[in-house]
PDB file of C-alpha atoms in Angstrom:
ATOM      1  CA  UNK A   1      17.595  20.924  -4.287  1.00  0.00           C
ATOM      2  CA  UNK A   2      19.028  20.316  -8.043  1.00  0.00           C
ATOM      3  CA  UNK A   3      19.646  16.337  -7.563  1.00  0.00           C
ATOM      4  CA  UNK A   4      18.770  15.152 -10.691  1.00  0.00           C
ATOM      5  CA  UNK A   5      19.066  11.680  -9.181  1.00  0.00           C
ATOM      6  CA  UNK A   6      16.564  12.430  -6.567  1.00  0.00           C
ATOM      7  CA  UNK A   7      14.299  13.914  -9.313  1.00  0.00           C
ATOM      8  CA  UNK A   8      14.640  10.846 -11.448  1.00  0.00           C
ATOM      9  CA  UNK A   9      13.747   8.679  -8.661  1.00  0.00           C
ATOM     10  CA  UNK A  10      10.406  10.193  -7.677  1.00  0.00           C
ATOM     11  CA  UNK A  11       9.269  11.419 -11.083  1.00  0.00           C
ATOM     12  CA  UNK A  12      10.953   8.944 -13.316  1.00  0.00           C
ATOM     13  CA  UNK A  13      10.293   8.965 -17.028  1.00  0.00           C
ATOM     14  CA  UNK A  14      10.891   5.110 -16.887  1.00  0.00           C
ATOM     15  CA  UNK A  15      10.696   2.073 -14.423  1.00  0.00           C
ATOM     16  CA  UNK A  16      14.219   1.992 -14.454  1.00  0.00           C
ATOM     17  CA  UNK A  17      15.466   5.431 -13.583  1.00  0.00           C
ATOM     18  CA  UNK A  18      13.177   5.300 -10.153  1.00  0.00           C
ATOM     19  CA  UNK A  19      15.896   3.133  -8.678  1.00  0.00           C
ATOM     20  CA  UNK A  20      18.911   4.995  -9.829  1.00  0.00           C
ATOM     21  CA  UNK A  21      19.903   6.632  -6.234  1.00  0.00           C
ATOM     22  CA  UNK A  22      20.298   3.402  -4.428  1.00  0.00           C
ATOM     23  CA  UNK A  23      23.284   2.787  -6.754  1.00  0.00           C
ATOM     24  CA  UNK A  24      22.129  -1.008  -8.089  1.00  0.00           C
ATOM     25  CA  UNK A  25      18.734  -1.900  -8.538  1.00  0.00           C
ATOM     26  CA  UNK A  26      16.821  -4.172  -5.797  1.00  0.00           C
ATOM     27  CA  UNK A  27      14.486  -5.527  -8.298  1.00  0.00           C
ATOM     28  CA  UNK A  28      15.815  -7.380 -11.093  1.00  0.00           C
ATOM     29  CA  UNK A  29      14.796  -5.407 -14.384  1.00  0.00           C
ATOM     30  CA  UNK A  30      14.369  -7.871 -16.586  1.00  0.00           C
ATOM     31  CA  UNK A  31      12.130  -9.281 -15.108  1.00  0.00           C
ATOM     32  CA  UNK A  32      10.168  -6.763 -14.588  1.00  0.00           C
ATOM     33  CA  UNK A  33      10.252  -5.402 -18.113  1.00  0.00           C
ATOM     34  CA  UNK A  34       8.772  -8.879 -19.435  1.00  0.00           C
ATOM     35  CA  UNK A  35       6.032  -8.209 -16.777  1.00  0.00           C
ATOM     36  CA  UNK A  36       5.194  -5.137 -17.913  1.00  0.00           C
ATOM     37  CA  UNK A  37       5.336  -6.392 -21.209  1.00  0.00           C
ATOM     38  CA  UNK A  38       2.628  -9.266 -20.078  1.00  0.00           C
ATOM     39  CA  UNK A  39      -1.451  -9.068 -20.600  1.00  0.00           C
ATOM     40  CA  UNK A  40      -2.897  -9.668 -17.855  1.00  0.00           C
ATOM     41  CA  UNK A  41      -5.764 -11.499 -18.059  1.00  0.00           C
ATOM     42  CA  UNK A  42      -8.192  -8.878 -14.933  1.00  0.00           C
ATOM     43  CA  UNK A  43     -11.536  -7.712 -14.321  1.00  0.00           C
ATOM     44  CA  UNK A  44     -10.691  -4.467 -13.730  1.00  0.00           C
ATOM     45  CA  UNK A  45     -11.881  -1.490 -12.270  1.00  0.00           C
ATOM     46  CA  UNK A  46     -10.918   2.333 -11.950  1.00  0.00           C
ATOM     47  CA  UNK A  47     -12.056   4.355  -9.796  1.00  0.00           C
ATOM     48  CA  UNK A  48     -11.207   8.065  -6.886  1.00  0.00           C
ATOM     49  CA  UNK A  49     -12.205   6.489  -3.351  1.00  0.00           C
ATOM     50  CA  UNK A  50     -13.634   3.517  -1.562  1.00  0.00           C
ATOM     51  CA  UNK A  51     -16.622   4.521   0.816  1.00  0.00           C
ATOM     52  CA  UNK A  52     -19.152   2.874   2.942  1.00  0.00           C
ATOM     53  CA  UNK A  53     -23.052   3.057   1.208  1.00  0.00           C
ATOM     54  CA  UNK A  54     -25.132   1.477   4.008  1.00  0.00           C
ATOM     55  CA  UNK A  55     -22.437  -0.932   4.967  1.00  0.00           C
ATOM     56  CA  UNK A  56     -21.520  -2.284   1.243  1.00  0.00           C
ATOM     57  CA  UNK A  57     -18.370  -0.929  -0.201  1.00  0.00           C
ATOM     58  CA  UNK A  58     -18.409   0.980  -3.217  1.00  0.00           C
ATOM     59  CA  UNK A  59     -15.943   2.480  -5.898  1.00  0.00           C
ATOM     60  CA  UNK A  60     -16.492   6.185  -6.642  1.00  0.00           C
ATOM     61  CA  UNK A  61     -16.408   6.280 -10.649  1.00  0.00           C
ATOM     62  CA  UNK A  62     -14.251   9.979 -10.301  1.00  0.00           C
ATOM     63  CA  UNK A  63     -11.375   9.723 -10.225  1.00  0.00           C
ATOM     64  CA  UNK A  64      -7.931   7.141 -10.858  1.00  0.00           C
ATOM     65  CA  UNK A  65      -6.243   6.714  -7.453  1.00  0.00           C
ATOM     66  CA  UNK A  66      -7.414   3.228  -7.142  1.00  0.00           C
ATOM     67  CA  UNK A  67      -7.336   0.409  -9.145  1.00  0.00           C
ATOM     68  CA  UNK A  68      -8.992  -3.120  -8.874  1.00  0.00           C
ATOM     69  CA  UNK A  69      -7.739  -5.683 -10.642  1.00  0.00           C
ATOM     70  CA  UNK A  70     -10.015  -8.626  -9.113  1.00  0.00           C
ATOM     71  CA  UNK A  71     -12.820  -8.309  -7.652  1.00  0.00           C
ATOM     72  CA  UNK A  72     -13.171 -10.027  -3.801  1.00  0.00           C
ATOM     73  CA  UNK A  73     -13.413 -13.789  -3.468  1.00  0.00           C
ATOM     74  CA  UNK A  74     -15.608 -14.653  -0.466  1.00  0.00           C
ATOM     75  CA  UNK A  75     -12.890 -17.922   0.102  1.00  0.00           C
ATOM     76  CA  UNK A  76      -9.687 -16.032   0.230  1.00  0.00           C
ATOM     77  CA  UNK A  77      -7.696 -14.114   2.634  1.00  0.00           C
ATOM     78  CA  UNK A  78      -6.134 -10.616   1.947  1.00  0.00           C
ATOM     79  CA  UNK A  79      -3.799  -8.429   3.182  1.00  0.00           C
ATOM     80  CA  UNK A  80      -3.639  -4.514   2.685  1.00  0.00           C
ATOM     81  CA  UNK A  81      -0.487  -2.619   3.491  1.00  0.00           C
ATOM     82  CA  UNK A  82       0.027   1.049   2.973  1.00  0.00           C
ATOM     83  CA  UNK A  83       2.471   4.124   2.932  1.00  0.00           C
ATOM     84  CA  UNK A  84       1.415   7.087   4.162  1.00  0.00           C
ATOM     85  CA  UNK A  85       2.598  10.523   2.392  1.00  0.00           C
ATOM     86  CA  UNK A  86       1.924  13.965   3.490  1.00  0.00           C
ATOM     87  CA  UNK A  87      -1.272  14.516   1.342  1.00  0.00           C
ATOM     88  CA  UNK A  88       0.926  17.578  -0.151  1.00  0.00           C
ATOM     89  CA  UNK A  89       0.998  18.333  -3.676  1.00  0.00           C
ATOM     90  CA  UNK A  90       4.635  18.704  -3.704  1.00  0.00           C
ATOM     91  CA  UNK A  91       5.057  15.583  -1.439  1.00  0.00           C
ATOM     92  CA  UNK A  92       4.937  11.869  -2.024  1.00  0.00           C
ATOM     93  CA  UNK A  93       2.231   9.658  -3.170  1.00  0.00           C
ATOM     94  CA  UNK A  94       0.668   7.689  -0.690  1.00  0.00           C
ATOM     95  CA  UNK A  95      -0.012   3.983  -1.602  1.00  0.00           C
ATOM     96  CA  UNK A  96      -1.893   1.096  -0.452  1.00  0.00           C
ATOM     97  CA  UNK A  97      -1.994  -2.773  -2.157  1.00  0.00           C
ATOM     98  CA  UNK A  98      -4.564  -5.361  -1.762  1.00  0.00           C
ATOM     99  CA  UNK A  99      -2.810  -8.586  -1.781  1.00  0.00           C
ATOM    100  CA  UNK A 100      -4.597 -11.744  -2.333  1.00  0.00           C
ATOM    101  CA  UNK A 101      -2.623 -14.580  -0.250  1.00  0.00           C
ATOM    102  CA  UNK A 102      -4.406 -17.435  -1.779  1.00  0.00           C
ATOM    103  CA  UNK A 103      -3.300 -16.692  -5.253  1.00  0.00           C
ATOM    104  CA  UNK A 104      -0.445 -14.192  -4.267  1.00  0.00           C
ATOM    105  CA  UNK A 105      -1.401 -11.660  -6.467  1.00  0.00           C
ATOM    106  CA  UNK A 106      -1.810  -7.736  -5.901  1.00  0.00           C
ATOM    107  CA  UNK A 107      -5.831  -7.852  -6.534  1.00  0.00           C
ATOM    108  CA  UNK A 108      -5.702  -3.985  -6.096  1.00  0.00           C
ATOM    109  CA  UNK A 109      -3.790  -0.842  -5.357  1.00  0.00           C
ATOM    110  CA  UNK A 110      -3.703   2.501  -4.768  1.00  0.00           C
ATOM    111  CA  UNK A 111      -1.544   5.511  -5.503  1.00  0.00           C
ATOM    112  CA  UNK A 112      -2.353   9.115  -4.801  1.00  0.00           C
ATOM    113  CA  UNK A 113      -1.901  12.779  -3.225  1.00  0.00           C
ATOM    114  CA  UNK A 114      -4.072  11.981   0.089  1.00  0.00           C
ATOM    115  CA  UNK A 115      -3.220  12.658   3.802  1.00  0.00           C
ATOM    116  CA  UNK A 116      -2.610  10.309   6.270  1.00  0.00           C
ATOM    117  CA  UNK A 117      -5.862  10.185   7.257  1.00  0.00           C
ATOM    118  CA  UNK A 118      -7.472   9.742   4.271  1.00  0.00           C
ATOM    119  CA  UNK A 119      -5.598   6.563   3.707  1.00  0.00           C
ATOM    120  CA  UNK A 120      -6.395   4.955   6.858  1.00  0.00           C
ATOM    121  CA  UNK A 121     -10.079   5.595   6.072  1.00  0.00           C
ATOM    122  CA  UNK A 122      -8.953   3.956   2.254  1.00  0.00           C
ATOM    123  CA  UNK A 123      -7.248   1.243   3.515  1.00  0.00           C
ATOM    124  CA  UNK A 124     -10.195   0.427   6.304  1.00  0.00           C
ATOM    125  CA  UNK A 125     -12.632   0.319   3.585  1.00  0.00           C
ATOM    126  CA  UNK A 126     -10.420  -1.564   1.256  1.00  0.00           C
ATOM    127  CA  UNK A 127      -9.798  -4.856   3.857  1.00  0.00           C
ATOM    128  CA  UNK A 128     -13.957  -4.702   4.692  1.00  0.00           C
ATOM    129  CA  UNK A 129     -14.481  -5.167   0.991  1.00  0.00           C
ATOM    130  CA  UNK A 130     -11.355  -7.475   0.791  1.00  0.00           C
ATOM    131  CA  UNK A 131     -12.843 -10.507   3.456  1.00  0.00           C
ATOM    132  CA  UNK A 132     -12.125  -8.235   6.620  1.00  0.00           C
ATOM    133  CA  UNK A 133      -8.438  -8.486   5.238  1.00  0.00           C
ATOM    134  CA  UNK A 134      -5.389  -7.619   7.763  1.00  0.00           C
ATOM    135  CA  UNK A 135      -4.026  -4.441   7.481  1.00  0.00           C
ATOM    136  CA  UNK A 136      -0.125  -3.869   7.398  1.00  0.00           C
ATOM    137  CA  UNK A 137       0.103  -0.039   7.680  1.00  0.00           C
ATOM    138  CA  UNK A 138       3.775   1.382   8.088  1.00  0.00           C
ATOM    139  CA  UNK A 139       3.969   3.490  10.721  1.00  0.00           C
ATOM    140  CA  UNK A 140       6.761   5.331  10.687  1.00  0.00           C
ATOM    141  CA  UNK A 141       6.355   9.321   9.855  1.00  0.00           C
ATOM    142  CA  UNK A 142       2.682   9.933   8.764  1.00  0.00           C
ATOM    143  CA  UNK A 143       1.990   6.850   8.940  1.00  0.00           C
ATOM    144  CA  UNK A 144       1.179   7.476  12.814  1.00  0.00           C
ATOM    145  CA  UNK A 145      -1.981   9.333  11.525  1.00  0.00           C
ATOM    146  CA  UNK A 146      -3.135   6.540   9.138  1.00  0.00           C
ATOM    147  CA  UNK A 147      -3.013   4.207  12.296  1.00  0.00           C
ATOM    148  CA  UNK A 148      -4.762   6.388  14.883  1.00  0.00           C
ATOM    149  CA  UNK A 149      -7.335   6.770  11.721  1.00  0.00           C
ATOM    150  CA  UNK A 150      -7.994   2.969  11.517  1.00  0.00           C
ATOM    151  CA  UNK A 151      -8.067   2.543  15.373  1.00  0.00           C
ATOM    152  CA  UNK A 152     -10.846   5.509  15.340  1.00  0.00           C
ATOM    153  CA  UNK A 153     -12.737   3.657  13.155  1.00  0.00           C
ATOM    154  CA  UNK A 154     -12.570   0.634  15.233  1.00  0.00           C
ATOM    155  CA  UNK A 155     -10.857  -1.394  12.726  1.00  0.00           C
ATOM    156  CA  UNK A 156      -9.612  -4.911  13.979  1.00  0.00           C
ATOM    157  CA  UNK A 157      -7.233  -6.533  12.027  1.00  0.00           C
ATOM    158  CA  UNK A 158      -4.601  -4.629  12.097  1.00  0.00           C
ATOM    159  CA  UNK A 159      -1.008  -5.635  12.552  1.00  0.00           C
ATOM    160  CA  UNK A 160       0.518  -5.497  15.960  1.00  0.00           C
ATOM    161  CA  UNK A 161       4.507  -5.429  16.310  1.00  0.00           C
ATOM    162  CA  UNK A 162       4.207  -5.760  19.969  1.00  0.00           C
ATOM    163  CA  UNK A 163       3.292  -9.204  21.401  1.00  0.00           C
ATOM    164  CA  UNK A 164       2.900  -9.033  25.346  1.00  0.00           C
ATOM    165  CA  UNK A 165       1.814  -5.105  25.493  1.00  0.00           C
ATOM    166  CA  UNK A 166       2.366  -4.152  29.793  1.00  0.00           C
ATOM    167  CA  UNK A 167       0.135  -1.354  31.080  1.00  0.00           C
ATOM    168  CA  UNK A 168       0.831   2.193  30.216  1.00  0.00           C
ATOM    169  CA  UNK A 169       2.588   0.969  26.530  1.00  0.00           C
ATOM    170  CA  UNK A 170       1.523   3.951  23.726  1.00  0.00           C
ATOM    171  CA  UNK A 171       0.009   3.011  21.201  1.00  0.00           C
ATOM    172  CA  UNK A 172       2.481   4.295  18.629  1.00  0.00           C
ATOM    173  CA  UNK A 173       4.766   1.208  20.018  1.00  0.00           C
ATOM    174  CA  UNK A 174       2.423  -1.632  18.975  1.00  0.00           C
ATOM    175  CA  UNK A 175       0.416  -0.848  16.057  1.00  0.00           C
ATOM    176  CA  UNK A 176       1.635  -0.832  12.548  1.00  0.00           C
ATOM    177  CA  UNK A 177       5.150  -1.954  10.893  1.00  0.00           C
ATOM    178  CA  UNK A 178       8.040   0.025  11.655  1.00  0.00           C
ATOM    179  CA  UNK A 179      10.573   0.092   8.715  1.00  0.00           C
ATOM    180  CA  UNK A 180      13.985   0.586   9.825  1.00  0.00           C
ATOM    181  CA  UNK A 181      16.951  -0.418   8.611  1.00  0.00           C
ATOM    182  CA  UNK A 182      17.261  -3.864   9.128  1.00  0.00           C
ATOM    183  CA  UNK A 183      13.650  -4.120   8.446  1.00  0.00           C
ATOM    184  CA  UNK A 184      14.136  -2.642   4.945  1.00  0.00           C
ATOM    185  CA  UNK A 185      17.424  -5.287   4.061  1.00  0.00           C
ATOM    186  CA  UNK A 186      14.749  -8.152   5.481  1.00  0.00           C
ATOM    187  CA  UNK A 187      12.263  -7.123   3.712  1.00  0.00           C
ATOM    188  CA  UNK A 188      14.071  -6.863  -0.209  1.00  0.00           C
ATOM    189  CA  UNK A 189      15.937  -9.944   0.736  1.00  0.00           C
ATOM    190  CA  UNK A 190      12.406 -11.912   1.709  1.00  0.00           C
ATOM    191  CA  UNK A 191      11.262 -10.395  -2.208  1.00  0.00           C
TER     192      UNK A 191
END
């Protein structure tokens, strides 16, 4: 639609310009330009898509939508969340993070053009090689799909917004984080 803003925000040419329609930026910049600066002392790994080989989870070498930074430690607990895009190639990225909640580090990440459903079956595979990690998927949008995806799969750990569920409660009202408005000013204030 010709909103440079907009444009500069989802296809920015640096950190700094992907926050410049919210009018102030929620992370402090400085900071995060003397993290960027930072090595980063990781064990890396790139790689296109988790999968299941005989129940062990492998990285698929083709490819650069995921990235692991450290590899699992049998002794800590992770977390996964996601965002669920379209899978369009004019649409968002989808994203998922591996976060470590021993050492509160993001262990792993990632960022690509994949449908919903893909990303549920990503983010599944991710928290079996992360310790049977708990999965945080967002649910609003597509991110219905990426839920119903890691419920087919008969995937666990998954967060539940809903307590006490009654009889005859869908689905869509339990599973998965719903980010709404006063989620979202919770949420950067808790950051």
């Amino acid at each position: 639609s010709y909103d440079l803003d907009k444009f500069d925000q989802e296809f920015p040419l640096s950190w700094q310009l992907s926050f410049i329609t919210s009018g102030r930026p929620v992370l402090n910049q400085r900071i995060i330009a003397k993290w960027m600066e930072a090595e980063w002392d990781m064990d890396g790994q790139v790689g296109g898509g988790l999968r299941d080989l005989n129940g062990h989870i492998v990285l698929d070498d083709f490819g650069g939508s995921w990235e692991i930074y450290r590899q699992p430690d049998p002794s800590h607990e992770y977390i996964v969340a996601t965002d669920s895009a379209s899978g369009m190639e004019h649409g968002d990225y989808a994203a998922a993070r591996v976060f470590d909640r021993n050492t509160r580090e993001i262990v792993a990440e990632h960022y690509g053009k994949i449908p919903p459903e893909m990303l549920g079956e990503q983010a599944v595979y991710a928290a079996k090689m992360y310790n049977d990690a708990y999965i945080i998927p967002e649910i609003n949008n597509h991110g219905v799909l990426t839920v119903k995806t890691m419920l087919d799969m008969g995937y666990e750990h998954i967060h539940a917004r809903v307590r006490d569920v009654k009889p005859g409660t869908a689905w869509t009202a339990v599973w998965g984080h719903l980010t709404t408005t006063t989620s979202k000013k919770s949420m950067v204030a808790t950051l």
